[in-house]
Coordinates of C-alpha atoms and ligand atoms in Angstrom, one line a residue:
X1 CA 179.9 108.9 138.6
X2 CA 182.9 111.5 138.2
X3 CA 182.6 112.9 134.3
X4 CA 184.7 111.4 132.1
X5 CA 186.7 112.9 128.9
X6 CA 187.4 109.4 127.7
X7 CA 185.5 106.2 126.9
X8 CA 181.9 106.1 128.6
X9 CA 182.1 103.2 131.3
X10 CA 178.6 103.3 132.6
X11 CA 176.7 100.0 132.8
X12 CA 172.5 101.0 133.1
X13 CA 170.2 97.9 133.7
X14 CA 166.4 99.1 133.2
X15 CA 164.0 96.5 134.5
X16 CA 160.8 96.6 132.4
X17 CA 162.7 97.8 129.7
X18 CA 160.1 96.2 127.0
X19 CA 156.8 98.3 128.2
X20 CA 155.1 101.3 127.4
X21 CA 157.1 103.6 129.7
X22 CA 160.3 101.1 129.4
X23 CA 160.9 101.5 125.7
X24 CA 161.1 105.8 126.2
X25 CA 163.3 105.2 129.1
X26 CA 165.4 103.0 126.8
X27 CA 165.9 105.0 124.3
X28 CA 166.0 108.2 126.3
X29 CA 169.4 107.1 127.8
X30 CA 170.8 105.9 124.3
X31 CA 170.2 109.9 123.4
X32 CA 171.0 111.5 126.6
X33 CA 173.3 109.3 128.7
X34 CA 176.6 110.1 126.6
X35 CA 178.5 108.4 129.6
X36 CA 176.8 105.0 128.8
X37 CA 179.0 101.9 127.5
X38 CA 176.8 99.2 127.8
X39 CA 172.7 99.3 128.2
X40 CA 170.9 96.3 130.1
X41 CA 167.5 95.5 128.9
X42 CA 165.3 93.2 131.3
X43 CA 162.3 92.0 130.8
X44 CA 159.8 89.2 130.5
X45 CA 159.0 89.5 127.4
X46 CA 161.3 90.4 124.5
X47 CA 160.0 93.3 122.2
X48 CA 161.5 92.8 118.5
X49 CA 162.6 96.5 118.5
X50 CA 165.2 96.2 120.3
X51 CA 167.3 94.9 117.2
X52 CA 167.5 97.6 115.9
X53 CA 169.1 99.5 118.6
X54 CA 172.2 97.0 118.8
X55 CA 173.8 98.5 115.9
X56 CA 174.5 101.5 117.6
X57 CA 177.9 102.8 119.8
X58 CA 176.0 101.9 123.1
X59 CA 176.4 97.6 123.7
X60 CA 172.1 97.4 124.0
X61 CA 172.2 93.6 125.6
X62 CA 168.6 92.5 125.9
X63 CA 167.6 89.7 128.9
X64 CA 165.0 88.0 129.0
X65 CA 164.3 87.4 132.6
X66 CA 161.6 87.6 135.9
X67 CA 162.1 89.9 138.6
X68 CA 160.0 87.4 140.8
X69 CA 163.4 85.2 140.5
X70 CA 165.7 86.7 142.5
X71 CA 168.7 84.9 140.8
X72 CA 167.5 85.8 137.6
X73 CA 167.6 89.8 138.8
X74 CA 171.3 89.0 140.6
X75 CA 172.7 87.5 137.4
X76 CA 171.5 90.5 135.1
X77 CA 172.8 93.4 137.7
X78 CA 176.3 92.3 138.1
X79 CA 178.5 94.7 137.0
X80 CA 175.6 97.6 136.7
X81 CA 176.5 101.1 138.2
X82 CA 172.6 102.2 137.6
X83 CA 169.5 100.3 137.8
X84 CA 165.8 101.9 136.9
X85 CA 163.5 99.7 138.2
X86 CA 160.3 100.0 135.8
X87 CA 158.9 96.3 135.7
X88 CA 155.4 96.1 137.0
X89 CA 152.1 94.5 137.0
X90 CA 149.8 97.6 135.9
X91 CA 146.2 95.7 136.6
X92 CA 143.5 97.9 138.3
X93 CA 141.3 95.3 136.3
X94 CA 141.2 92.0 137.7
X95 CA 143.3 90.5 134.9
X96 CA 145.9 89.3 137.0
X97 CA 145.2 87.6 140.6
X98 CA 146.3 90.1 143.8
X99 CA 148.6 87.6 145.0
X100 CA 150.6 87.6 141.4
X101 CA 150.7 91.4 141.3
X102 CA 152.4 91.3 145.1
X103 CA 154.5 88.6 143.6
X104 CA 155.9 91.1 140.9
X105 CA 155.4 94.2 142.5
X106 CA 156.7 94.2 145.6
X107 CA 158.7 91.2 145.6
X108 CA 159.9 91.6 142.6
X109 CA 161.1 94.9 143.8
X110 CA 162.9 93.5 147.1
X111 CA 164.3 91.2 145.0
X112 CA 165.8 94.4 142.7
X113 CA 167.1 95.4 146.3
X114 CA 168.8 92.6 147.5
X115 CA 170.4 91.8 144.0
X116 CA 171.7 96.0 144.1
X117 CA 173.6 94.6 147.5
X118 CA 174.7 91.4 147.1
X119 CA 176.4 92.9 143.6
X120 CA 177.4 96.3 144.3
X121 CA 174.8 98.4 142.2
X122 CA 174.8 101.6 144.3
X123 CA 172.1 103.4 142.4
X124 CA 168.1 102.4 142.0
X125 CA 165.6 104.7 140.8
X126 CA 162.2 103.0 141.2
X127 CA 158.8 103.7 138.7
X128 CA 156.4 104.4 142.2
X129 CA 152.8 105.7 141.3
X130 CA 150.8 108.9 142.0
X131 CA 148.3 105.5 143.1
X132 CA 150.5 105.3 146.3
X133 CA 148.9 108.7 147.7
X134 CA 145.6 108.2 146.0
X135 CA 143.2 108.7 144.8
X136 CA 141.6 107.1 148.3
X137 CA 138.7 105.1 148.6
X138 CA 136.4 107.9 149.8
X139 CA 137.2 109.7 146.8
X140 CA 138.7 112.9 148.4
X141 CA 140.1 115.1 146.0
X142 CA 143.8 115.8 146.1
X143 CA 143.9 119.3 144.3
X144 CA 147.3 120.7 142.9
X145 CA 148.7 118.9 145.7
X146 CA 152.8 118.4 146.5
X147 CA 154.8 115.8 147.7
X148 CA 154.3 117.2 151.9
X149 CA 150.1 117.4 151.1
X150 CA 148.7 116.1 153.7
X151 CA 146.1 113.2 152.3
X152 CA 144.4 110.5 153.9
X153 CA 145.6 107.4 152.1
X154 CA 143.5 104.6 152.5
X155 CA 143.9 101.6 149.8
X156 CA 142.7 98.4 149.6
X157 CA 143.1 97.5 146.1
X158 CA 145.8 95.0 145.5
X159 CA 147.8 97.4 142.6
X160 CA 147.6 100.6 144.7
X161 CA 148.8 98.2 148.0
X162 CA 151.6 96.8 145.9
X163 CA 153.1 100.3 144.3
X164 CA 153.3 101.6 148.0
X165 CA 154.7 98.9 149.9
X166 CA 157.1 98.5 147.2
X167 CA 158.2 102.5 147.2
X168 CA 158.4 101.8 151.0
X169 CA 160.8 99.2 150.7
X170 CA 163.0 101.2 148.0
X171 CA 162.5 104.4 150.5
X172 CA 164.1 102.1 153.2
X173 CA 166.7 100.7 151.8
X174 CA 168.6 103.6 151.4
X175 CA 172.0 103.8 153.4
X176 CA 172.2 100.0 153.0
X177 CA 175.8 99.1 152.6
X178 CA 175.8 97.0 149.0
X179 CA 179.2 95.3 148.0
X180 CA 182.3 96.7 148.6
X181 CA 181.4 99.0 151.5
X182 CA 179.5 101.9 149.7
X183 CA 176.2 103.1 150.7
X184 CA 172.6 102.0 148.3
X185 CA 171.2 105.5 146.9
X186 CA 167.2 104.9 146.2
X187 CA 164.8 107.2 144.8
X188 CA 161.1 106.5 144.1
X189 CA 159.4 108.6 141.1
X190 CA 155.5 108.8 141.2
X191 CA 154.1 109.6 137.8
X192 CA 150.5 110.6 137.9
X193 CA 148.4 108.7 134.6
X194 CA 150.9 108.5 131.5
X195 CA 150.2 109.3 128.0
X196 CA 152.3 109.1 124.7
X197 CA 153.4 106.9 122.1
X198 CA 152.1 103.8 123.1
X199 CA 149.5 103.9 125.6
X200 CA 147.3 101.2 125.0
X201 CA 143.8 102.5 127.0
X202 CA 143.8 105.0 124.7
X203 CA 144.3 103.1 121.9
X204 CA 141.4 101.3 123.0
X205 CA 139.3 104.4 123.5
X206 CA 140.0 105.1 119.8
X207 CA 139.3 101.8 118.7
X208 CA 135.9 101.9 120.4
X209 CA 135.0 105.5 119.1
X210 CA 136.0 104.4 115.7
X211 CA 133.4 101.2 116.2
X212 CA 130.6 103.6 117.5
X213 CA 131.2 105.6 114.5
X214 CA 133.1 108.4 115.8
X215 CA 131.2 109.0 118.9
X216 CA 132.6 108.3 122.9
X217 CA 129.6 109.3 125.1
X218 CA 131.0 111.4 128.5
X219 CA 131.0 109.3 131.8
X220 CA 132.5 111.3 134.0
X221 CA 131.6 115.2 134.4
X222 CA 134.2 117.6 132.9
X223 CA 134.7 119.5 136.7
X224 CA 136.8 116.3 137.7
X225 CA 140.6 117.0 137.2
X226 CA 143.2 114.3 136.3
X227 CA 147.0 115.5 136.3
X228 CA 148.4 113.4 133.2
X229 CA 152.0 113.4 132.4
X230 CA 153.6 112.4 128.6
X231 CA 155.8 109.4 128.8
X232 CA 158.6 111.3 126.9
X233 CA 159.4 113.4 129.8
X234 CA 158.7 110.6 132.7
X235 CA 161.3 109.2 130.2
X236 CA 163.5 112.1 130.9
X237 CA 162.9 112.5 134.8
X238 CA 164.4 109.1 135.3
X239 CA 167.3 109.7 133.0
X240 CA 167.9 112.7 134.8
X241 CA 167.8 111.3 138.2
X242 CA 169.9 108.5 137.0
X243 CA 172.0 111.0 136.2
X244 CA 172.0 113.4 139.4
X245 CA 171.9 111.0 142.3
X246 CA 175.7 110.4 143.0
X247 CA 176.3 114.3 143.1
X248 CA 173.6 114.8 145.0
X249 CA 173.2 111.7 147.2
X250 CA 172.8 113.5 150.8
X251 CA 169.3 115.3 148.8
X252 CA 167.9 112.9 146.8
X253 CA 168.7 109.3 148.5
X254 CA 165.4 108.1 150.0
X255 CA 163.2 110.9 148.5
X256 CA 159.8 110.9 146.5
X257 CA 159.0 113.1 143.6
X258 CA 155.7 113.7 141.3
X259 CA 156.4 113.0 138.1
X260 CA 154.8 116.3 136.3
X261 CA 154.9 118.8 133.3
X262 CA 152.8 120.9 131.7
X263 CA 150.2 119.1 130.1
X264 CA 146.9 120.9 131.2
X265 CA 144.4 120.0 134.1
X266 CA 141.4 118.4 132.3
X267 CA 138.5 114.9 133.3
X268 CA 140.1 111.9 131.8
X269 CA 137.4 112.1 129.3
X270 CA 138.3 115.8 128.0
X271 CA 142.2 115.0 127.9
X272 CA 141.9 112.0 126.0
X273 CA 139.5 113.7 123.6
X274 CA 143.0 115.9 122.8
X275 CA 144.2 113.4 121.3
X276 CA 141.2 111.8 119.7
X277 CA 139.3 114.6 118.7
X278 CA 141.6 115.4 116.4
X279 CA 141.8 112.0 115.4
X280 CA 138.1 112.8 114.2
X281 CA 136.3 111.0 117.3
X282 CA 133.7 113.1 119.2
X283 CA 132.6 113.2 122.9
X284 CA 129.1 113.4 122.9
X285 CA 127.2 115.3 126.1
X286 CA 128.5 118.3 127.9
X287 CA 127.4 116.3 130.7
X288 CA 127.4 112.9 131.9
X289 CA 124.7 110.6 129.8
X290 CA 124.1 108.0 133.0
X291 CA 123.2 109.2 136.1
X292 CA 126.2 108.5 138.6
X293 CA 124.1 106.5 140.9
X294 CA 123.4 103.9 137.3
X295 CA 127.8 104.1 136.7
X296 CA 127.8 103.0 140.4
X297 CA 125.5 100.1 139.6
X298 CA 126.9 99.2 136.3
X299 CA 130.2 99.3 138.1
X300 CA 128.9 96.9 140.9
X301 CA 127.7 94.3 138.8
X302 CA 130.5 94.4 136.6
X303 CA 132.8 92.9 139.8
X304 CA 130.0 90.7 140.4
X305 CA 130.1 89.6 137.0
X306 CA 134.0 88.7 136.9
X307 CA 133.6 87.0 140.3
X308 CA 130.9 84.8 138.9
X309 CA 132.6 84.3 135.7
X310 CA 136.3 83.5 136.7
X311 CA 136.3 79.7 136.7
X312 CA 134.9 79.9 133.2
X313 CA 136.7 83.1 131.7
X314 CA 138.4 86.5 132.5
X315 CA 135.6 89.2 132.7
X316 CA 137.7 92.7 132.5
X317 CA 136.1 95.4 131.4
X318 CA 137.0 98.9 132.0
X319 CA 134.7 99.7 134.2
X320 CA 134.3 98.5 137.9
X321 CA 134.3 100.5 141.3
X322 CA 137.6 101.1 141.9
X323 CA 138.2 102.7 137.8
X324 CA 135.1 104.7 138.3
X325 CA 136.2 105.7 141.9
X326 CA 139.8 106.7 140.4
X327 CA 137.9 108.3 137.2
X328 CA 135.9 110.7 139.5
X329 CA 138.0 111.8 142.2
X330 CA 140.1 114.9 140.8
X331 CA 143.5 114.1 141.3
X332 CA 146.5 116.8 140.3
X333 CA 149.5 117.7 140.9
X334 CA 151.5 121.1 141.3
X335 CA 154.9 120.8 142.1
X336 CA 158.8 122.0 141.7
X337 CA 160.5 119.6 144.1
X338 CA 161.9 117.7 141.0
X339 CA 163.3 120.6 139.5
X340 CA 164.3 122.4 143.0
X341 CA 166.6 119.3 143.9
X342 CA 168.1 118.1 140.3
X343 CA 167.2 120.6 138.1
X344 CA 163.9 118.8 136.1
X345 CA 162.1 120.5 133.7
X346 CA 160.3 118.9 131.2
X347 CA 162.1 118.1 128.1
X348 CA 158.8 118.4 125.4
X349 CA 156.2 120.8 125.6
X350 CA 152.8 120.3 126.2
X351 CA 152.1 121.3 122.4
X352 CA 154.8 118.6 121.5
X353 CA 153.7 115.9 123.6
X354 CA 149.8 116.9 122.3
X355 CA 151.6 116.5 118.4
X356 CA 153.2 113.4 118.8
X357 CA 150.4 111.2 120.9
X358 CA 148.3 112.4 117.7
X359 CA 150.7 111.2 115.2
X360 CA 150.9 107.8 117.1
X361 CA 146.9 107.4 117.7
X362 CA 146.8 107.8 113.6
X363 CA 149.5 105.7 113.2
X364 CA 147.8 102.8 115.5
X365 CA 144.5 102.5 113.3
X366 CA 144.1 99.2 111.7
X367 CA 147.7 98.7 112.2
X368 CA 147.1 96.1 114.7
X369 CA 149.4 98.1 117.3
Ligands
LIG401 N1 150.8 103.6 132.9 C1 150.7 104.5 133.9 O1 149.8 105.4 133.7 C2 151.5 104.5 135.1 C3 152.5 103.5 135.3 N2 153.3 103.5 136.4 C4 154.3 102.5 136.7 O2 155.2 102.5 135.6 C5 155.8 101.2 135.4 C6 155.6 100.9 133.9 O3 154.3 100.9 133.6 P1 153.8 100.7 132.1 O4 154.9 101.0 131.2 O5 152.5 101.5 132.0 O6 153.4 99.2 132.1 P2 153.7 98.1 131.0 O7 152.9 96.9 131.3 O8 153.6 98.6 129.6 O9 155.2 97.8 131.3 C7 155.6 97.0 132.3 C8 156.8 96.1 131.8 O10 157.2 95.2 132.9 C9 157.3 93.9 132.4 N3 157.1 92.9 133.4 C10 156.0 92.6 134.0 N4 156.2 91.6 134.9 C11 157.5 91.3 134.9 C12 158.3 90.4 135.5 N5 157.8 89.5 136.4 N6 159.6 90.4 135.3 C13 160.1 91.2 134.4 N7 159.4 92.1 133.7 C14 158.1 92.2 133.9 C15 156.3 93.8 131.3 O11 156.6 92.7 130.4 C16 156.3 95.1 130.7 O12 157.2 95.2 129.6 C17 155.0 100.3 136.3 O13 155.9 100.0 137.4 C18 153.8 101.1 136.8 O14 153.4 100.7 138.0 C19 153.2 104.5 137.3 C20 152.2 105.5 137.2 C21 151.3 105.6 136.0
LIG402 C1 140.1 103.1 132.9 C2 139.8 104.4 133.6 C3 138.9 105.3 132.7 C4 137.6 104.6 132.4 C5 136.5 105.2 133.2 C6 135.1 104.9 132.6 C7 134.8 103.4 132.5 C8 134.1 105.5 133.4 O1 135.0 105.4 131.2 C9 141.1 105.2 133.9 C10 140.8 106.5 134.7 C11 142.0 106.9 135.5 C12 143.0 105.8 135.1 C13 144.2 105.5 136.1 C14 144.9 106.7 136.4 O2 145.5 107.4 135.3 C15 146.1 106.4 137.4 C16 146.9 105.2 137.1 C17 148.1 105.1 137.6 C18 148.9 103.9 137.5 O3 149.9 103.8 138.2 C19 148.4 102.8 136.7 C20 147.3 103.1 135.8 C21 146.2 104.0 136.5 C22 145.6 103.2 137.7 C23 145.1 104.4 135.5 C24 144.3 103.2 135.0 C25 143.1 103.5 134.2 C26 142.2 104.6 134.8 C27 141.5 104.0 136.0

């Protein structure tokens, strides 16, 4: 993508373009890709917002389409230069069915592939998951680990299975000659959990404090790390490696990175509560209130529950063994690789990203958000 004094040229497509992360990637590149000229929105479903942003120098053109049909992806990528691949089924719930989240995530994602060859789109920067290392089933920690940490990945639930096989097949199909001779650049980014404007468990978390009269009770015991990352600057990493991986193709084709910044080490629990406490909710117990062994039960018969229940209705509650598994394994991660190889640092500070999440978690109450 040589720089260019004169009109941008630049066609992006972002798959997913409508979600919680989608919408910051969106209009991330409106503000930081001056080179754009016209801006590709795909998704499922529509979001209304999107108006708005067609007023603007950038051509926004919104599609409504389903990566699970491939000549639905083909039809939207012709013509791109860039495509961000963010579309996924996020379900560590049992909401959707394991076959329908391999459907969408990993054949959705070979179908992002094939359509990237069959119409020339040489660059795709795919939304991976910190999920695809861990945590694993035996609830190992992975402490302030990097991409080269060495970590027994075992998985077995169908999200976790899909987000790896589908960074494998993005990994792989680097090199691949796509229309017109040039070589496919890939790049797979693995956020660890997101937060910001927009995140809807912690919406719920508020709503349910709010309903227990300011009061969430602690699960999980503080000692139990997380690494969380704000949306605004996963945002930015995949604008920036949009951005980087023509000059840098020989370094970055085919590579991984954690998705990091600043935002401090803390339980689930605790960092949530940065956002909700000053939202005037309080976590009760400096230790957990149920004994782990009970969570472990509750958890159990929660998945017995949903499997009893699912020819009559969906049972989904937030709790079940593989949440409370993920919940209380410390998980973090310390790393530079994104900013040795293009130059990443995060674009808001922790003390931003903190101010805005509050602003939004006010905003959200008995809005109906
Ligand atoms: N939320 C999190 O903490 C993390 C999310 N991720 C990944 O980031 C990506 C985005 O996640 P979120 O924004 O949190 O989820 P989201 O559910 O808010 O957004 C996903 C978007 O993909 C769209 N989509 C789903 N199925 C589709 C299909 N068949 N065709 C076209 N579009 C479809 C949805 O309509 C939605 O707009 C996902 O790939 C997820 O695996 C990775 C790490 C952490
Ligand atoms: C829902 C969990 C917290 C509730 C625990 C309880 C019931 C004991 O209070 C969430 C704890 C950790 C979350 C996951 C984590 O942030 C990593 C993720 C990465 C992704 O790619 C998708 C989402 C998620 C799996 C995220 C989902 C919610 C938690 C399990």
């Amino acid at each position: 993508m040589a720089e260019s004094i004169q009109a941008p040229m630049l066609v992006y497509l972002v798959t997913g373009g409508c979600g919680f992360l989608g919408e910051h990637i969106v209009r991330m590149l409106l503000e930081q890709e001056p080179r754009l000229r016209e801006l590709r929105v795909f998704d499922l479903h529509l979001s209304s917002w999107l108006e708005e942003l067609k007023t603007g120098p950038v051509q926004v053109t919104a599609i409504q389409g389903d990566v699970t049909q491939a000549h639905e992806v083909a039809a939207a990528m012709a013509g791109t230069h860039v495509v961000i691949h963010t579309a996924g089924l996020v379900d560590v719930f049992g909401r959707a069915s394991p076959k329908t989240i391999h459907e969408v995530n990993v054949q959705g994602t070979q179908n992002v592939i094939e359509a990237c060859v069959q119409t020339g789109t040489q660059f795709l920067v795919y939304t991976s998951s910190m999920e695809v290392v861990g945590p694993n089933i035996k609830g190992h920690p992975f402490y302030r680990g990097n991409e080269d940490t060495p970590y027994e990945i075992v998985h077995k639930h169908p999200y976790p299975c899909s987000k790896a096989r589908a960074e494998q097949l993005v990994l792989e199909a680097n090199g691949r000659k796509v229309r017109g001779g040039l070589p496919l650049v890939t790049c797979a980014l693995r956020p660890t959990g997101i937060y910001g404007e927009g995140h809807q468990i912690m919406r719920d978390f508020y709503r349910q404090g709010l309903r227990l009269r300011g009061r969430l009770f602690r699960a999980i015991p503080a000692s139990v790390e997380h690494g969380r990352v704000y949306v605004g600057n996963v945002a930015w990493m995949h604008v920036l490696v949009a951005r980087e991986l023509e000059q840098r193709a020989g370094l970055m084709g085919g590579q991984v990175y954690f998705c990091y910044d600043k935002s401090p080490y803390k339980s689930y629990e605790d960092f949530n509560m940065e956002f909700l406490g000053p939202c005037g909710l309080r976590l009760v117990g400096t230790r957990p209130l149920l004994p782990y062994w009970l969570l472990v039960l509750l958890a159990t018969l929660n998945a017995l529950l949903q499997w009893l229940l699912r020819p009559l209705l969906l049972y989904t509650p937030l709790l079940n063994p593989y949440t409370l598994a993920v919940a209380n394994t410390t998980f973090t991660v310390s790393t530079n690789k994104a900013q040795r190889h293009f130059g990443y640092k995060p674009l808001f500070s922790w003390e931003e990203s903190r101010a805005r999440t509050i602003l939004w978690v006010q905003s959200t109450e008995g809005s109906g958000q």
